[in-house]
Coordinates of C-alpha atoms and ligand atoms in Angstrom, one line a residue:
M999 CA -38.2 -66.0 12.4
S1000 CA -38.0 -64.4 9.7
E1001 CA -40.7 -63.6 7.3
P1002 CA -41.6 -66.2 4.6
L1003 CA -40.3 -65.2 1.5
P1004 CA -43.5 -64.1 -1.2
L1005 CA -44.2 -67.6 -3.5
V1006 CA -45.0 -65.5 -6.8
F1007 CA -44.9 -61.8 -7.7
E1008 CA -48.5 -60.0 -7.3
S1009 CA -48.2 -58.6 -11.2
P1010 CA -48.1 -56.1 -11.5
R1011 CA -47.6 -54.8 -8.1
R1012 CA -49.7 -52.0 -7.4
G1013 CA -48.4 -47.8 -8.4
Q1014 CA -44.8 -50.1 -9.6
P1015 CA -44.0 -51.7 -12.3
P1016 CA -44.4 -55.8 -12.2
R1017 CA -40.7 -57.2 -10.6
H1018 CA -38.3 -58.1 -13.6
W1019 CA -35.1 -60.8 -13.3
A1020 CA -32.8 -57.3 -13.6
D1021 CA -34.5 -55.7 -10.7
L1022 CA -32.5 -58.7 -9.0
T1023 CA -29.4 -59.0 -6.8
P1024 CA -27.9 -62.3 -7.4
T1025 CA -28.5 -64.3 -4.0
Q1026 CA -32.3 -62.7 -5.0
R1027 CA -32.6 -64.5 -7.3
R1028 CA -31.9 -67.8 -6.2
E1029 CA -33.8 -67.8 -3.2
L1030 CA -36.9 -66.7 -5.2
V1031 CA -36.2 -69.1 -7.9
E1032 CA -35.9 -72.1 -4.4
A1033 CA -38.8 -70.3 -2.9
A1034 CA -41.2 -70.8 -6.1
G1035 CA -40.2 -74.3 -6.1
H1036 CA -37.3 -74.6 -8.6
R1037 CA -34.1 -75.8 -8.5
A1038 CA -31.6 -73.1 -7.4
Y1039 CA -29.1 -74.1 -10.2
R1040 CA -32.3 -72.5 -12.5
A1041 CA -31.2 -69.4 -11.4
R1042 CA -28.4 -69.1 -13.2
Q1043 CA -29.5 -70.9 -16.6
L1044 CA -32.1 -67.9 -16.8
S1045 CA -29.4 -65.5 -16.2
A1046 CA -27.5 -67.4 -18.8
H1047 CA -30.1 -67.1 -21.4
Y1048 CA -31.1 -63.0 -20.3
F1049 CA -27.3 -61.1 -19.9
E1050 CA -25.4 -63.7 -22.4
G1051 CA -27.9 -65.3 -24.9
L1052 CA -30.6 -61.9 -24.1
R1053 CA -33.6 -64.4 -24.5
T1054 CA -36.5 -63.6 -23.3
D1055 CA -38.7 -65.6 -25.0
P1056 CA -39.3 -69.2 -23.0
G1057 CA -39.5 -71.0 -26.0
E1058 CA -35.6 -70.9 -26.7
W1059 CA -35.0 -71.4 -23.5
T1060 CA -34.5 -75.2 -24.8
D1061 CA -32.3 -76.7 -22.3
L1062 CA -35.5 -75.6 -19.4
P1063 CA -37.9 -78.5 -19.2
E1064 CA -41.3 -76.2 -20.5
T1065 CA -43.0 -76.9 -17.6
V1066 CA -40.4 -75.1 -15.6
R1067 CA -39.5 -72.1 -18.3
A1068 CA -44.1 -71.0 -18.1
S1069 CA -43.3 -70.7 -14.7
L1070 CA -40.0 -68.8 -14.7
A1071 CA -41.2 -66.5 -17.3
A1072 CA -44.3 -65.7 -15.6
S1073 CA -43.0 -65.1 -12.5
F1074 CA -39.5 -63.4 -13.9
M1075 CA -39.6 -61.8 -17.1
P1076 CA -43.0 -59.4 -17.5
D1077 CA -42.7 -57.4 -20.9
L1078 CA -41.9 -54.2 -19.2
L1079 CA -41.2 -52.0 -22.4
R1080 CA -43.7 -52.1 -25.7
E1081 CA -41.9 -50.8 -29.0
V1082 CA -44.7 -48.4 -30.0
R1083 CA -42.6 -46.8 -33.3
T1084 CA -38.9 -47.0 -34.3
Q1085 CA -37.4 -44.4 -36.2
T1086 CA -33.9 -44.8 -38.0
A1087 CA -31.6 -42.4 -39.4
D1088 CA -27.7 -41.4 -40.5
H1089 CA -27.9 -44.2 -42.5
G1090 CA -29.8 -46.9 -40.2
D1091 CA -26.9 -46.1 -38.1
T1092 CA -29.1 -43.9 -35.1
V1093 CA -32.1 -45.7 -34.2
K1094 CA -34.7 -44.2 -31.6
T1095 CA -37.5 -46.0 -30.3
L1096 CA -40.6 -45.0 -28.4
W1097 CA -41.6 -47.6 -25.3
R1098 CA -44.9 -48.0 -23.4
L1099 CA -44.8 -48.7 -20.6
Y1100 CA -46.7 -51.1 -18.0
D1101 CA -48.8 -48.2 -17.2
N1102 CA -48.5 -46.4 -20.4
A1103 CA -45.7 -43.8 -19.9
L1104 CA -43.7 -43.5 -22.6
V1105 CA -40.6 -43.4 -23.1
E1106 CA -37.0 -42.9 -25.5
S1107 CA -33.8 -44.6 -26.1
V1108 CA -31.5 -44.0 -29.1
L1109 CA -28.7 -46.3 -30.1
M1110 CA -25.9 -45.2 -32.1
R1111 CA -23.2 -47.4 -33.8
Y1112 CA -19.2 -45.4 -34.4
P1113 CA -17.5 -47.4 -36.4
D1114 CA -15.2 -48.0 -33.1
R1115 CA -18.0 -48.7 -30.6
V1116 CA -21.8 -49.0 -30.1
T1117 CA -23.6 -46.4 -27.8
M1118 CA -26.9 -47.1 -26.0
C1119 CA -28.8 -43.7 -24.7
V1120 CA -31.1 -44.4 -22.2
S1121 CA -34.2 -42.9 -20.3
S1122 CA -34.1 -42.7 -16.4
Q1123 CA -37.5 -41.6 -15.8
A1124 CA -40.8 -40.4 -18.0
G1125 CA -40.5 -36.6 -17.7
C1126 CA -38.5 -34.7 -15.8
G1127 CA -38.5 -32.9 -12.9
M1128 CA -35.5 -30.0 -13.5
A1129 CA -37.9 -27.6 -16.1
C1130 CA -34.3 -26.5 -17.8
P1131 CA -36.2 -24.2 -20.2
F1132 CA -34.3 -25.2 -23.5
C1133 CA -34.6 -29.2 -23.0
A1134 CA -38.1 -30.7 -25.0
T1135 CA -38.0 -33.7 -22.0
G1136 CA -38.0 -30.8 -19.4
Q1137 CA -41.0 -28.6 -20.3
G1138 CA -43.6 -31.9 -19.5
G1139 CA -42.9 -32.5 -16.1
L1140 CA -41.8 -35.5 -14.2
Q1141 CA -44.5 -38.3 -14.7
R1142 CA -42.2 -41.2 -13.1
N1143 CA -39.3 -42.8 -12.1
L1144 CA -38.4 -46.2 -14.3
S1145 CA -37.7 -48.9 -12.3
T1146 CA -34.1 -50.5 -12.9
A1147 CA -35.0 -53.2 -14.8
E1148 CA -37.2 -50.9 -17.4
I1149 CA -33.6 -49.0 -17.5
V1150 CA -31.4 -52.4 -18.4
E1151 CA -34.3 -53.3 -21.0
Q1152 CA -33.2 -50.3 -23.3
V1153 CA -30.0 -51.8 -22.9
V1154 CA -30.9 -55.4 -23.6
D1155 CA -32.7 -54.2 -26.6
G1156 CA -30.2 -52.5 -27.9
S1157 CA -27.8 -55.3 -27.8
R1158 CA -30.7 -57.4 -29.2
R1159 CA -30.7 -54.9 -32.3
L1160 CA -27.5 -55.2 -33.0
R1161 CA -27.3 -59.0 -32.5
H1162 CA -30.3 -59.1 -35.4
G1163 CA -28.6 -56.7 -37.3
D1164 CA -26.1 -56.8 -39.9
I1165 CA -23.1 -56.8 -37.5
D1166 CA -23.1 -59.3 -35.6
G1167 CA -21.6 -60.5 -32.0
H1168 CA -21.3 -56.6 -31.8
R1169 CA -22.5 -55.4 -28.2
V1170 CA -23.6 -52.1 -26.7
S1171 CA -19.8 -50.7 -25.7
N1172 CA -21.2 -47.5 -24.1
V1173 CA -24.6 -46.5 -22.2
V1174 CA -25.2 -43.2 -21.8
F1175 CA -28.0 -41.7 -19.2
M1176 CA -28.6 -38.3 -21.4
G1177 CA -32.1 -39.6 -22.0
M1178 CA -35.1 -38.8 -20.4
G1179 CA -35.3 -37.8 -16.9
E1180 CA -32.4 -36.9 -14.3
P1181 CA -30.9 -40.0 -13.5
M1182 CA -29.6 -38.8 -10.1
A1183 CA -33.5 -37.8 -9.1
N1184 CA -33.9 -41.7 -9.7
Y1185 CA -30.7 -42.3 -7.5
K1186 CA -31.6 -46.6 -6.5
A1187 CA -33.4 -47.7 -9.7
V1188 CA -30.4 -45.7 -11.7
I1189 CA -27.2 -46.8 -9.8
G1190 CA -29.2 -50.9 -9.9
A1191 CA -28.9 -50.2 -13.2
V1192 CA -25.3 -49.5 -13.5
R1193 CA -24.5 -52.8 -11.3
Q1194 CA -26.7 -55.1 -13.1
L1195 CA -24.2 -53.3 -16.6
V1196 CA -21.2 -54.0 -14.8
T1197 CA -21.3 -57.0 -13.4
P1198 CA -19.8 -59.9 -15.4
T1199 CA -21.8 -62.2 -17.0
P1200 CA -23.5 -64.6 -16.8
D1201 CA -25.3 -62.3 -13.5
G1202 CA -25.3 -59.0 -15.3
L1203 CA -24.2 -57.9 -18.9
G1204 CA -20.6 -57.5 -18.4
M1205 CA -20.0 -54.3 -19.0
S1206 CA -17.1 -51.5 -18.1
A1207 CA -18.0 -48.8 -15.5
R1208 CA -15.6 -47.1 -18.0
G1209 CA -18.2 -47.0 -20.5
I1210 CA -20.9 -46.0 -19.0
T1211 CA -21.7 -42.2 -18.2
V1212 CA -24.4 -40.4 -15.9
S1213 CA -25.2 -36.9 -16.9
T1214 CA -26.4 -34.9 -14.4
V1215 CA -27.5 -31.2 -13.8
G1216 CA -25.7 -31.4 -10.3
L1217 CA -27.9 -33.1 -7.5
V1218 CA -24.5 -32.3 -4.7
P1219 CA -25.3 -34.9 -2.8
R1220 CA -26.1 -37.3 -5.2
M1221 CA -22.9 -36.6 -7.1
Q1222 CA -20.9 -37.2 -3.9
Q1223 CA -22.8 -40.4 -3.0
L1224 CA -22.2 -42.1 -6.5
A1225 CA -18.4 -40.6 -5.7
T1226 CA -18.3 -43.8 -2.9
E1227 CA -20.5 -46.3 -4.9
G1228 CA -17.1 -48.1 -6.0
I1229 CA -18.2 -48.3 -9.8
P1230 CA -15.7 -45.5 -11.7
V1231 CA -18.6 -44.9 -14.6
T1232 CA -18.2 -41.1 -16.0
L1233 CA -19.8 -38.1 -15.0
A1234 CA -20.8 -35.6 -16.9
L1235 CA -22.4 -32.5 -15.0
S1236 CA -24.7 -30.0 -17.4
L1237 CA -23.1 -27.1 -16.5
H1238 CA -24.0 -24.7 -19.9
A1239 CA -23.3 -21.1 -18.0
A1240 CA -19.9 -20.7 -15.8
D1241 CA -21.8 -17.6 -13.4
D1242 CA -25.2 -18.1 -11.3
E1243 CA -27.3 -15.6 -12.7
L1244 CA -27.2 -17.2 -15.8
R1245 CA -27.1 -20.7 -14.4
D1246 CA -30.4 -20.3 -12.8
E1247 CA -32.5 -19.4 -15.9
L1248 CA -30.6 -22.5 -17.7
V1249 CA -31.2 -24.8 -15.4
P1250 CA -33.3 -23.8 -12.2
I1251 CA -31.8 -26.2 -9.3
N1252 CA -28.7 -24.0 -9.5
T1253 CA -31.0 -21.7 -7.4
R1254 CA -30.0 -25.1 -5.0
W1255 CA -27.0 -25.6 -5.9
N1256 CA -24.9 -23.0 -7.5
V1257 CA -22.2 -22.9 -9.8
D1258 CA -19.5 -23.3 -7.2
E1259 CA -20.7 -26.2 -5.1
V1260 CA -21.8 -28.2 -8.6
V1261 CA -18.3 -27.6 -10.2
N1262 CA -16.5 -28.8 -6.6
A1263 CA -18.6 -31.6 -6.4
A1264 CA -17.5 -32.8 -10.2
W1265 CA -13.9 -31.6 -8.9
E1266 CA -14.5 -33.9 -5.8
Y1267 CA -15.6 -36.4 -7.8
A1268 CA -12.3 -36.4 -9.9
R1269 CA -10.8 -36.4 -7.1
Q1270 CA -12.4 -39.8 -5.5
T1271 CA -12.5 -41.9 -8.6
K1272 CA -9.3 -41.2 -11.0
R1273 CA -12.0 -40.2 -13.5
R1274 CA -12.2 -37.4 -15.4
V1275 CA -15.2 -35.4 -15.7
S1276 CA -17.0 -34.3 -18.4
I1277 CA -18.9 -30.8 -18.3
E1278 CA -21.9 -30.8 -20.6
Y1279 CA -22.1 -27.2 -22.0
A1280 CA -24.8 -26.4 -24.8
L1281 CA -24.1 -23.9 -26.9
I1282 CA -27.4 -21.3 -27.4
R1283 CA -26.8 -18.4 -29.4
D1284 CA -26.4 -15.2 -28.0
V1285 CA -27.1 -16.4 -24.5
N1286 CA -24.4 -18.4 -23.3
D1287 CA -21.9 -18.5 -26.4
Q1288 CA -20.1 -15.4 -26.1
A1289 CA -15.9 -15.3 -25.5
F1290 CA -16.4 -13.6 -22.4
R1291 CA -18.4 -17.0 -21.2
A1292 CA -15.4 -19.2 -22.6
D1293 CA -12.9 -17.4 -20.8
L1294 CA -15.3 -17.1 -18.1
L1295 CA -15.9 -21.1 -17.9
A1296 CA -12.1 -22.4 -18.3
K1297 CA -11.3 -19.8 -15.0
V1298 CA -14.2 -21.3 -13.3
L1299 CA -12.6 -24.9 -14.4
K1300 CA -9.1 -24.1 -14.0
R1301 CA -9.7 -22.9 -10.5
R1302 CA -9.2 -26.4 -9.5
G1303 CA -6.4 -27.3 -10.7
N1304 CA -4.9 -28.0 -14.1
W1305 CA -4.2 -31.8 -13.4
G1306 CA -6.7 -33.4 -16.2
W1307 CA -9.7 -33.5 -13.7
V1308 CA -12.1 -32.6 -16.8
H1309 CA -13.1 -32.0 -20.2
V1310 CA -15.4 -29.7 -22.3
N1311 CA -18.2 -31.3 -23.9
L1312 CA -19.8 -28.4 -26.5
I1313 CA -23.5 -29.8 -27.8
P1314 CA -24.7 -27.4 -30.6
L1315 CA -28.2 -26.9 -29.2
N1316 CA -30.7 -28.8 -30.7
P1317 CA -33.6 -26.2 -31.2
T1318 CA -36.6 -27.9 -29.6
P1319 CA -40.1 -26.9 -30.8
G1320 CA -41.7 -23.7 -28.9
S1321 CA -38.1 -22.1 -28.0
R1322 CA -37.1 -19.2 -28.8
W1323 CA -33.3 -20.4 -28.6
T1324 CA -31.4 -21.9 -31.3
A1325 CA -27.6 -23.0 -32.3
S1326 CA -24.4 -20.8 -32.1
R1327 CA -23.3 -19.6 -35.5
R1328 CA -20.1 -21.2 -37.0
R1329 CA -17.2 -18.8 -35.6
D1330 CA -19.1 -18.3 -32.6
E1331 CA -18.7 -21.6 -31.4
A1332 CA -15.4 -21.8 -33.0
E1333 CA -14.2 -18.9 -31.3
F1334 CA -15.1 -20.5 -27.7
V1335 CA -13.4 -24.1 -28.4
R1336 CA -10.5 -21.6 -29.2
R1337 CA -10.3 -19.7 -25.8
L1338 CA -10.9 -22.8 -23.8
R1339 CA -8.2 -24.4 -25.7
D1340 CA -6.0 -21.3 -25.5
K1341 CA -6.3 -21.5 -21.8
G1342 CA -5.2 -25.8 -21.8
V1343 CA -9.0 -27.2 -21.5
P1344 CA -9.7 -30.0 -23.5
V1345 CA -12.6 -29.9 -25.0
T1346 CA -15.2 -31.3 -27.7
V1347 CA -17.3 -30.5 -29.9
R1348 CA -20.7 -33.0 -29.9
D1349 CA -22.0 -34.7 -33.1
T1350 CA -25.7 -34.3 -33.7
R1351 CA -26.4 -37.4 -34.1
G1352 CA -30.6 -38.4 -34.7
R1353 CA -31.0 -35.0 -35.2
E1354 CA -33.8 -35.1 -38.1
I1355 CA -35.3 -37.6 -36.4
D1356 CA -35.9 -35.5 -32.6
G1357 CA -33.3 -38.2 -31.2
A1358 CA -30.4 -36.0 -30.6
C1359 CA -29.9 -34.4 -26.5
G1360 CA -32.2 -32.7 -25.5
Q1361 CA -35.3 -33.4 -27.9
L1362 CA -36.5 -36.4 -26.5
A1363 CA -41.0 -35.4 -25.3
A1364 CA -42.1 -38.6 -26.3
T1365 CA -45.6 -38.0 -27.6
D1366 CA -47.4 -41.1 -29.6
R1367 CA -48.0 -39.1 -32.2
Ligands
SAH710 N1 -30.8 -34.6 -16.6 C1 -29.7 -34.9 -17.0 C2 -29.5 -35.6 -18.6 C3 -30.4 -34.7 -19.8 S1 -30.2 -35.1 -21.3 C4 -28.5 -33.7 -17.3 O1 -29.3 -32.6 -17.7 O2 -27.8 -33.9 -17.5 C5 -28.2 -35.2 -21.7 C6 -27.6 -33.4 -21.4 O3 -28.0 -32.6 -23.0 C7 -27.7 -32.7 -21.1 O4 -26.3 -31.9 -20.8 C8 -29.1 -31.4 -21.7 O5 -28.4 -30.0 -20.8 C9 -28.4 -31.6 -22.9 N2 -29.4 -31.1 -23.8 C10 -30.7 -30.5 -23.3 N3 -31.4 -30.2 -23.8 C11 -30.8 -29.8 -24.5 C12 -30.8 -29.4 -26.3 N4 -31.9 -28.5 -26.6 N5 -30.1 -29.2 -27.4 C13 -28.5 -29.7 -27.1 N6 -28.2 -30.5 -25.6 C14 -29.4 -30.5 -24.8

């Protein structure tokens, strides 16, 4: 006989965030709702409130009897993210929020509104263990992995802000795992969150996988695994240098999986998923922005063929406190772009949204001050 299901969750479970509706599969939700003594269809009602209505306040679940509301909320909707501070920039189109988690760990998320889309940049870990020397998050080390629901809640909060804002009806269309943390080092929770995002409503947020980008330093086995999930998210590889000597310094995990191996894994991802991979390259003045490095980058990428498998995203370095590095000169940046274009490599330069509120790429450090 199988183990009976627990009637209530111990909340919080020791050493882990309390379990939340967004951690569960639709089947688990039904089973747990029934095991807690409710009718199975309550699960569907609760999902509709959470994923469609973005309503976590049981006072708003007016189609449920009050006693049922309280019990379901206590079991399944713990408060995972407590807002510490919100800052805005770009005339309100960029919104950065600092969150305190159940164990006082701090993370940030950034909501960016564009004319044609809304992008939510989420954190997958508190801190990061990858120690890239130019990235603010990398300087403090890893505190812990986030749970699936702690990631999903960042997106739900963004959607709720839009709904309550002036552009009613708009939803988050894009999610990028480019906040704090290395998503491929927290694979299980990240793929769990991706599933909650792409599952059609009311069981999930009903987003398109095409709108989701997972950015990685290049953990090759995880990149390979991601290609087998059947969810064609966009993969972004943080390359930053096309030779091992420099990349060993800029992205220390390169000593484990080198340029050749990570570019192969990216190419393989594109081949298997038919999704164009994005190569991230932060332009750092006089470090990795010389013309010969643009040529080398083009060579390394084109070696894998020229069938549109790749796109280069140049990020002007956002200077971080204490770093000796800064962004490239404009003419060096322009020359870098020109050399890639000349060789037929598609390239764009990333905008630096939220820079003045330390909300741009690589600036998230989540301090309470
Ligand atoms: N760990 C993941 C997600 C990190 S943030 C990764 O490394 O891909 C997303 C992107 O911002 C990465 O490409 C990262 O290298 C880049 N980045 C980090 N610090 C930066 C900085 N100071 N300026 C510009 N880009 C930066």
